[in-house]
Short mmCIF file of C-alpha atoms in Angstrom, two decimals:
data_model
loop_
_atom_site.label_atom_id
_atom_site.label_comp_id
_atom_site.label_asym_id
_atom_site.label_seq_id
_atom_site.Cartn_x
_atom_site.Cartn_y
_atom_site.Cartn_z
CA UNK A 1 0.24 -40.18 -15.04
CA UNK A 2 2.46 -38.10 -17.29
CA UNK A 3 -0.74 -36.78 -18.94
CA UNK A 4 -1.84 -35.20 -15.69
CA UNK A 5 1.50 -33.46 -15.30
CA UNK A 6 1.33 -31.88 -18.73
CA UNK A 7 3.57 -34.31 -20.55
CA UNK A 8 6.38 -33.84 -18.02
CA UNK A 9 7.54 -37.00 -16.35
CA UNK A 10 6.54 -37.03 -12.70
CA UNK A 11 10.07 -36.54 -11.46
CA UNK A 12 8.96 -34.08 -8.81
CA UNK A 13 6.16 -36.31 -7.64
CA UNK A 14 8.36 -37.22 -4.72
CA UNK A 15 8.83 -33.52 -3.92
CA UNK A 16 5.10 -32.94 -4.13
CA UNK A 17 4.46 -35.69 -1.63
CA UNK A 18 6.78 -34.53 1.15
CA UNK A 19 5.99 -31.06 2.55
CA UNK A 20 2.40 -30.14 3.12
CA UNK A 21 1.93 -26.34 3.16
CA UNK A 22 3.78 -25.61 -0.07
CA UNK A 23 2.36 -23.90 -3.10
CA UNK A 24 2.55 -25.42 -6.56
CA UNK A 25 4.75 -22.50 -7.60
CA UNK A 26 7.33 -23.39 -4.93
CA UNK A 27 7.44 -26.85 -6.47
CA UNK A 28 7.93 -25.57 -10.00
CA UNK A 29 4.35 -26.19 -11.05
CA UNK A 30 1.41 -24.06 -12.06
CA UNK A 31 -2.21 -24.81 -12.63
CA UNK A 32 -4.03 -23.52 -15.70
CA UNK A 33 -7.09 -21.51 -14.57
CA UNK A 34 -9.01 -22.52 -17.71
CA UNK A 35 -8.54 -26.27 -18.06
CA UNK A 36 -7.07 -27.14 -14.67
CA UNK A 37 -4.00 -28.88 -16.05
CA UNK A 38 -0.77 -28.70 -14.06
CA UNK A 39 2.27 -27.74 -16.07
CA UNK A 40 5.89 -26.74 -15.60
CA UNK A 41 6.47 -23.11 -14.58
CA UNK A 42 8.73 -22.52 -17.59
CA UNK A 43 6.06 -23.16 -20.23
CA UNK A 44 4.42 -20.08 -21.75
CA UNK A 45 1.27 -21.67 -23.11
CA UNK A 46 -0.72 -24.32 -21.32
CA UNK A 47 -0.02 -27.77 -22.75
CA UNK A 48 -3.65 -28.75 -22.27
CA UNK A 49 -5.72 -25.97 -23.76
CA UNK A 50 -3.11 -23.80 -25.47
CA UNK A 51 -4.19 -20.69 -23.56
CA UNK A 52 -1.95 -18.23 -21.80
CA UNK A 53 -1.33 -19.42 -18.30
CA UNK A 54 1.16 -17.38 -16.28
CA UNK A 55 1.94 -18.78 -12.84
CA UNK A 56 0.45 -15.60 -11.36
CA UNK A 57 -1.72 -13.13 -13.27
CA UNK A 58 0.54 -10.48 -14.81
CA UNK A 59 0.57 -7.13 -12.93
CA UNK A 60 -2.47 -8.33 -11.04
CA UNK A 61 -2.26 -5.82 -8.17
CA UNK A 62 -1.53 -2.79 -10.38
CA UNK A 63 -4.37 -3.56 -12.78
CA UNK A 64 -6.85 -4.29 -10.02
CA UNK A 65 -5.93 -1.09 -8.15
CA UNK A 66 -6.28 1.01 -11.32
CA UNK A 67 -9.71 -0.43 -12.08
CA UNK A 68 -10.76 0.03 -8.47
CA UNK A 69 -9.67 3.67 -8.50
CA UNK A 70 -11.82 4.30 -11.59
CA UNK A 71 -14.64 2.48 -9.84
CA UNK A 72 -14.41 4.73 -6.76
CA UNK A 73 -14.36 7.89 -8.90
CA UNK A 74 -17.39 6.82 -10.93
CA UNK A 75 -19.28 5.66 -7.84
CA UNK A 76 -19.72 9.33 -6.86
CA UNK A 77 -21.63 10.53 -9.97
CA UNK A 78 -23.52 7.24 -10.00
CA UNK A 79 -25.02 8.23 -6.65
CA UNK A 80 -25.37 11.97 -7.14
CA UNK A 81 -26.84 12.29 -10.63
CA UNK A 82 -30.37 11.19 -11.47
CA UNK A 83 -30.68 7.56 -12.47
CA UNK A 84 -34.15 7.85 -13.88
CA UNK A 85 -36.31 10.74 -15.06
CA UNK A 86 -40.02 10.03 -14.69
CA UNK A 87 -42.42 12.29 -16.55
CA UNK A 88 -46.01 11.98 -15.52
CA UNK A 89 -48.74 14.34 -16.77
CA UNK A 90 -46.16 16.91 -17.71
CA UNK A 91 -44.45 16.83 -14.33
CA UNK A 92 -40.88 15.66 -14.51
CA UNK A 93 -39.33 13.96 -11.52
CA UNK A 94 -35.66 13.04 -11.23
CA UNK A 95 -34.79 10.00 -9.20
CA UNK A 96 -31.30 9.21 -7.98
CA UNK A 97 -30.19 5.74 -6.97
CA UNK A 98 -31.24 6.25 -3.35
CA UNK A 99 -34.29 8.27 -4.43
CA UNK A 100 -35.63 5.30 -6.36
CA UNK A 101 -35.22 3.09 -3.32
CA UNK A 102 -36.93 5.64 -1.05
CA UNK A 103 -39.79 5.85 -3.56
CA UNK A 104 -40.19 2.09 -3.29
CA UNK A 105 -40.22 2.37 0.51
CA UNK A 106 -42.90 5.07 0.34
CA UNK A 107 -45.10 2.73 -1.64
CA UNK A 108 -44.63 0.12 1.10
CA UNK A 109 -42.74 -2.29 -1.13
CA UNK A 110 -40.17 -3.04 1.57
CA UNK A 111 -38.82 -6.39 0.29
CA UNK A 112 -38.26 -5.00 -3.20
CA UNK A 113 -36.68 -1.87 -1.76
CA UNK A 114 -34.30 -4.02 0.30
CA UNK A 115 -33.49 -6.10 -2.78
CA UNK A 116 -32.69 -3.06 -4.91
CA UNK A 117 -30.72 -1.50 -2.05
CA UNK A 118 -28.58 -4.60 -1.65
CA UNK A 119 -28.04 -5.05 -5.39
CA UNK A 120 -27.31 -1.48 -6.37
CA UNK A 121 -25.89 0.27 -3.28
CA UNK A 122 -24.51 -2.31 -0.90
CA UNK A 123 -22.99 -4.75 -3.40
CA UNK A 124 -20.98 -2.20 -5.45
CA UNK A 125 -19.72 -0.48 -2.31
CA UNK A 126 -18.79 -3.70 -0.54
CA UNK A 127 -17.17 -4.93 -3.74
CA UNK A 128 -15.01 -1.82 -4.01
CA UNK A 129 -14.04 -1.95 -0.34
CA UNK A 130 -13.59 -5.72 -0.30
CA UNK A 131 -11.33 -5.72 -3.35
CA UNK A 132 -9.32 -2.82 -1.92
CA UNK A 133 -8.76 -4.81 1.26
CA UNK A 134 -7.82 -7.86 -0.79
CA UNK A 135 -5.28 -5.82 -2.76
CA UNK A 136 -3.85 -4.39 0.47
CA UNK A 137 -3.80 -7.87 1.96
CA UNK A 138 -1.85 -9.30 -0.96
CA UNK A 139 0.40 -6.24 -1.30
CA UNK A 140 1.56 -6.06 2.32
CA UNK A 141 1.11 -9.72 3.10
CA UNK A 142 -1.04 -9.37 6.17
CA UNK A 143 -0.82 -12.62 7.96
CA UNK A 144 -3.55 -14.95 8.97
CA UNK A 145 -7.06 -15.53 7.75
CA UNK A 146 -6.03 -16.32 4.19
CA UNK A 147 -8.91 -18.75 4.05
CA UNK A 148 -11.34 -16.02 5.08
CA UNK A 149 -10.05 -13.62 2.42
CA UNK A 150 -10.29 -16.31 -0.24
CA UNK A 151 -13.93 -16.74 0.69
CA UNK A 152 -14.40 -12.97 0.48
CA UNK A 153 -12.94 -13.10 -3.02
CA UNK A 154 -15.28 -15.92 -4.04
CA UNK A 155 -18.23 -13.95 -2.72
CA UNK A 156 -17.16 -10.84 -4.67
CA UNK A 157 -16.88 -12.88 -7.87
CA UNK A 158 -20.34 -14.31 -7.30
CA UNK A 159 -22.27 -11.15 -6.40
CA UNK A 160 -20.71 -8.88 -9.03
CA UNK A 161 -23.18 -9.50 -11.81
CA UNK A 162 -26.24 -8.85 -9.64
CA UNK A 163 -25.54 -5.13 -9.60
CA UNK A 164 -26.71 -5.03 -13.20
CA UNK A 165 -30.23 -5.39 -11.81
CA UNK A 166 -30.79 -1.64 -11.72
CA UNK A 167 -29.50 -1.07 -15.24
CA UNK A 168 -31.74 -3.77 -16.69
CA UNK A 169 -34.70 -2.45 -14.74
CA UNK A 170 -34.21 1.04 -16.13
CA UNK A 171 -34.00 -0.44 -19.63
CA UNK A 172 -37.28 -2.27 -19.11
CA UNK A 173 -39.03 0.78 -17.64
CA UNK A 174 -37.77 3.08 -20.38
CA UNK A 175 -39.00 0.68 -23.04
CA UNK A 176 -42.37 -0.07 -21.49
CA UNK A 177 -43.49 3.20 -19.93
CA UNK A 178 -43.99 5.33 -22.99
CA UNK A 179 -47.58 6.46 -23.22
CA UNK A 180 -48.09 9.06 -25.92
CA UNK A 181 -49.10 12.67 -25.35
CA UNK A 182 -46.85 13.29 -22.35
CA UNK A 183 -49.03 11.17 -20.08
CA UNK A 184 -46.21 9.09 -18.75
CA UNK A 185 -42.67 8.50 -19.82
CA UNK A 186 -39.46 7.23 -18.25
CA UNK A 187 -36.02 8.35 -19.37
CA UNK A 188 -32.65 7.08 -18.25
CA UNK A 189 -30.43 9.62 -16.48
CA UNK A 190 -26.68 10.21 -16.69
CA UNK A 191 -26.07 8.22 -13.50
CA UNK A 192 -27.01 5.06 -15.39
CA UNK A 193 -23.85 5.38 -17.46
CA UNK A 194 -21.63 5.92 -14.42
CA UNK A 195 -23.30 3.11 -12.54
CA UNK A 196 -22.97 0.67 -15.43
CA UNK A 197 -19.29 1.63 -15.66
CA UNK A 198 -18.82 0.94 -11.93
CA UNK A 199 -20.37 -2.51 -12.30
CA UNK A 200 -18.25 -3.41 -15.34
CA UNK A 201 -15.05 -1.99 -13.84
CA UNK A 202 -15.49 -3.90 -10.56
CA UNK A 203 -16.23 -7.08 -12.50
CA UNK A 204 -12.98 -6.62 -14.41
CA UNK A 205 -11.15 -5.71 -11.19
CA UNK A 206 -12.33 -8.95 -9.61
CA UNK A 207 -11.18 -10.86 -12.68
CA UNK A 208 -7.71 -9.32 -12.77
CA UNK A 209 -7.09 -9.95 -9.08
CA UNK A 210 -5.21 -13.16 -8.48
CA UNK A 211 -6.45 -14.87 -5.28
CA UNK A 212 -3.29 -16.98 -5.15
CA UNK A 213 -1.45 -13.82 -4.07
CA UNK A 214 -3.33 -13.99 -0.76
CA UNK A 215 -1.62 -17.28 -0.01
CA UNK A 216 1.87 -16.54 -1.33
CA UNK A 217 3.14 -14.58 1.66
CA UNK A 218 1.34 -16.93 4.02
CA UNK A 219 3.20 -19.96 2.70
CA UNK A 220 6.61 -18.31 2.79
CA UNK A 221 6.60 -18.46 6.57
CA UNK B 1 -42.45 -9.57 -23.72
CA UNK B 2 -44.62 -7.84 -21.16
CA UNK B 3 -47.75 -6.14 -22.38
CA UNK B 4 -49.41 -3.57 -20.23
CA UNK B 5 -52.62 -1.68 -20.66
CA UNK B 6 -53.22 1.82 -19.51
CA UNK B 7 -53.24 2.97 -22.87
CA UNK B 8 -51.51 0.08 -24.49
CA UNK B 9 -47.84 -0.52 -25.02
CA UNK B 10 -45.81 -3.68 -25.11
CA UNK B 11 -42.17 -4.41 -24.99
CA UNK B 12 -39.61 -7.02 -25.89
CA UNK B 13 -36.12 -7.90 -24.76
CA UNK B 14 -34.59 -6.18 -27.77
CA UNK B 15 -36.74 -3.07 -27.32
CA UNK B 16 -35.40 -2.46 -23.84
CA UNK B 17 -31.87 -2.34 -25.20
CA UNK B 18 -32.98 -0.16 -28.12
CA UNK B 19 -34.85 2.27 -25.88
CA UNK B 20 -31.66 3.21 -24.07
CA UNK B 21 -29.94 3.76 -27.39
CA UNK B 22 -31.81 6.97 -28.16
CA UNK B 23 -30.13 9.11 -25.52
CA UNK B 24 -26.38 9.55 -25.18
CA UNK B 25 -26.45 6.35 -23.17
CA UNK B 26 -25.42 4.07 -26.00
CA UNK B 27 -22.69 2.36 -23.92
CA UNK B 28 -25.35 1.30 -21.42
CA UNK B 29 -27.57 0.13 -24.28
CA UNK B 30 -24.66 -1.84 -25.69
CA UNK B 31 -23.99 -3.40 -22.30
CA UNK B 32 -27.64 -4.38 -21.88
CA UNK B 33 -27.71 -5.78 -25.41
CA UNK B 34 -24.55 -7.80 -24.81
CA UNK B 35 -25.51 -9.15 -21.40
CA UNK B 36 -29.12 -9.99 -22.16
CA UNK B 37 -29.13 -10.98 -25.83
CA UNK B 38 -25.84 -11.43 -27.65
CA UNK B 39 -23.71 -13.25 -25.05
CA UNK B 40 -26.43 -15.77 -24.10
CA UNK B 41 -26.97 -16.56 -27.79
CA UNK B 42 -23.24 -16.91 -28.46
CA UNK B 43 -22.89 -19.10 -25.37
CA UNK B 44 -25.63 -21.45 -26.55
CA UNK B 45 -24.11 -21.64 -30.04
CA UNK B 46 -20.65 -22.34 -28.60
CA UNK B 47 -22.06 -24.98 -26.25
CA UNK B 48 -23.82 -26.65 -29.19
CA UNK B 49 -20.69 -26.55 -31.36
CA UNK B 50 -18.35 -27.91 -28.72
CA UNK B 51 -20.61 -30.59 -27.29
CA UNK B 52 -21.73 -31.59 -30.79
CA UNK B 53 -18.17 -32.13 -31.91
CA UNK B 54 -17.30 -34.02 -28.74
CA UNK B 55 -20.41 -36.18 -29.00
CA UNK B 56 -19.62 -37.16 -32.59
CA UNK B 57 -15.87 -37.49 -31.89
CA UNK B 58 -15.08 -34.94 -34.58
CA UNK B 59 -12.02 -32.77 -34.38
CA UNK B 60 -12.10 -29.14 -35.45
CA UNK B 61 -9.10 -26.77 -35.32
CA UNK B 62 -11.19 -24.14 -33.55
CA UNK B 63 -12.47 -26.48 -30.86
CA UNK B 64 -10.06 -25.12 -28.22
CA UNK B 65 -10.85 -21.56 -29.33
CA UNK B 66 -14.57 -22.10 -28.89
CA UNK B 67 -14.11 -23.58 -25.46
CA UNK B 68 -11.85 -20.66 -24.49
CA UNK B 69 -14.44 -18.14 -25.73
CA UNK B 70 -17.17 -19.94 -23.80
CA UNK B 71 -15.06 -19.93 -20.65
CA UNK B 72 -14.54 -16.17 -20.84
CA UNK B 73 -18.07 -15.22 -21.90
CA UNK B 74 -19.83 -17.30 -19.29
CA UNK B 75 -20.03 -14.64 -16.61
CA UNK B 76 -21.21 -11.93 -19.00
CA UNK B 77 -24.49 -13.67 -19.70
CA UNK B 78 -26.84 -12.22 -17.11
CA UNK B 79 -30.19 -13.79 -17.89
CA UNK B 80 -31.01 -14.54 -14.25
CA UNK B 81 -30.24 -10.96 -13.24
CA UNK B 82 -32.50 -9.82 -16.05
CA UNK B 83 -35.35 -11.99 -14.78
CA UNK B 84 -35.02 -10.46 -11.33
CA UNK B 85 -35.11 -6.97 -12.80
CA UNK B 86 -38.25 -7.89 -14.78
CA UNK B 87 -39.85 -8.91 -11.49
CA UNK B 88 -38.78 -5.69 -9.78
CA UNK B 89 -40.02 -3.59 -12.72
CA UNK B 90 -43.37 -5.44 -12.66
CA UNK B 91 -43.78 -4.81 -8.93
CA UNK B 92 -42.92 -1.15 -9.44
CA UNK B 93 -45.51 -0.76 -12.18
CA UNK B 94 -48.18 -3.02 -10.76
CA UNK B 95 -49.93 -0.39 -8.64
CA UNK B 96 -50.38 2.11 -11.47
CA UNK B 97 -51.02 -0.04 -14.53
CA UNK B 98 -52.42 -3.41 -15.51
CA UNK B 99 -49.70 -5.80 -16.51
CA UNK B 100 -50.16 -8.72 -18.83
CA UNK B 101 -47.36 -11.18 -19.21
CA UNK B 102 -46.74 -12.24 -22.79
CA UNK B 103 -45.51 -15.56 -24.15
CA UNK B 104 -42.04 -14.11 -24.40
CA UNK B 105 -41.71 -14.16 -20.62
CA UNK B 106 -42.59 -17.88 -20.41
CA UNK B 107 -40.07 -18.61 -23.15
CA UNK B 108 -37.52 -16.54 -21.26
CA UNK B 109 -38.05 -18.45 -18.02
CA UNK B 110 -37.81 -21.75 -19.91
CA UNK B 111 -34.55 -20.58 -21.51
CA UNK B 112 -33.23 -19.67 -18.08
CA UNK B 113 -34.09 -23.08 -16.62
CA UNK B 114 -32.45 -24.89 -19.55
CA UNK B 115 -29.39 -22.66 -19.24
CA UNK B 116 -29.03 -23.39 -15.52
CA UNK B 117 -29.36 -27.13 -16.19
CA UNK B 118 -26.74 -26.84 -18.93
CA UNK B 119 -24.27 -25.13 -16.61
CA UNK B 120 -25.01 -27.58 -13.79
CA UNK B 121 -24.14 -30.55 -16.00
CA UNK B 122 -21.19 -28.91 -17.73
CA UNK B 123 -17.89 -30.36 -16.57
CA UNK B 124 -15.28 -28.03 -18.00
CA UNK B 125 -12.23 -30.10 -17.13
CA UNK B 126 -13.76 -33.18 -18.67
CA UNK B 127 -14.43 -31.17 -21.85
CA UNK B 128 -10.84 -30.01 -21.95
CA UNK B 129 -9.58 -33.55 -21.50
CA UNK B 130 -11.74 -34.73 -24.41
CA UNK B 131 -10.60 -31.83 -26.59
CA UNK B 132 -6.96 -32.66 -25.86
CA UNK B 133 -7.58 -36.30 -26.76
CA UNK B 134 -9.31 -35.35 -29.99
CA UNK B 135 -6.66 -32.83 -31.01
CA UNK B 136 -3.94 -35.39 -30.32
CA UNK B 137 -5.70 -37.76 -32.68
CA UNK B 138 -6.25 -34.97 -35.19
CA UNK B 139 -2.55 -34.21 -35.30
CA UNK B 140 -1.62 -37.84 -35.81
CA UNK B 141 -3.72 -38.16 -38.95
CA UNK B 142 -3.80 -34.79 -40.64
#
């Protein structure tokens, strides 16, 4: 039993049993996000895996907000500048993020267009907005629906990586569509850089946010 | 990985990262290289190292480090996203050119399936418990 409690004798087992809605932190415990071991709040390093395990992620809200702000700023050039430059028979065509999706729609490839739209427009935007709401929620301790917001956070963590779809696709097209003599060629545009930055920044923002903050104010009631 | 004939050109996983490198988009190229090649390889090596040591009950001072690295790198391997973007790219190209899928693509899909199975069977907390047991034993008899 003492193994489970990180080498500390289960003296507060009795405390843990009594009140229901109380966080581990209120009971002087914290759970390591890496190995799942419970340990005493005072310990710096986790007794199980030796990793850093603060009771709450350090400066979680500040870091997440900073990353989000960068994400919002870069989201603008990602949508305005050309994502892809297609040269065909000497004619050069610049496609923005939305332009590429509209081109797919023109060809009648509706399911693929929807897929790309969801992955590269909807997901980054909803991620930025969702994380902003989560930060606001934790910052001002809006009451109620903590369970809902936790699910939102889980969803954001899960969908984040799928925005890379567009970047990979550009990489594939640039590599494969290169027929000599100016017949056909695809180049990546400056928006690709901004877009990739948005994806990476929002992934980091989701990582630095601490979902336990959603519950902290809730449980103080 | 995918060969296509119009006039002929074929491409591999590495080439798609390298193609982006030529412009001033090297950070994007680096990101693609990391997410589609380097991190998946490192993950597989780490998984082999850790599970090999645990299987043979061997202790290694870096065991916890490897498991930590694996834990943090896991979400940066984006093979399944890459597969989806291959599909989208194929659909985009399919009306203008003839596409031929090379052996690389089959190998890639097989790798993806194995990777998903690996993650489905991986019980991180159990691994940590075993590592703690082993390191406890390792400290007793240095």
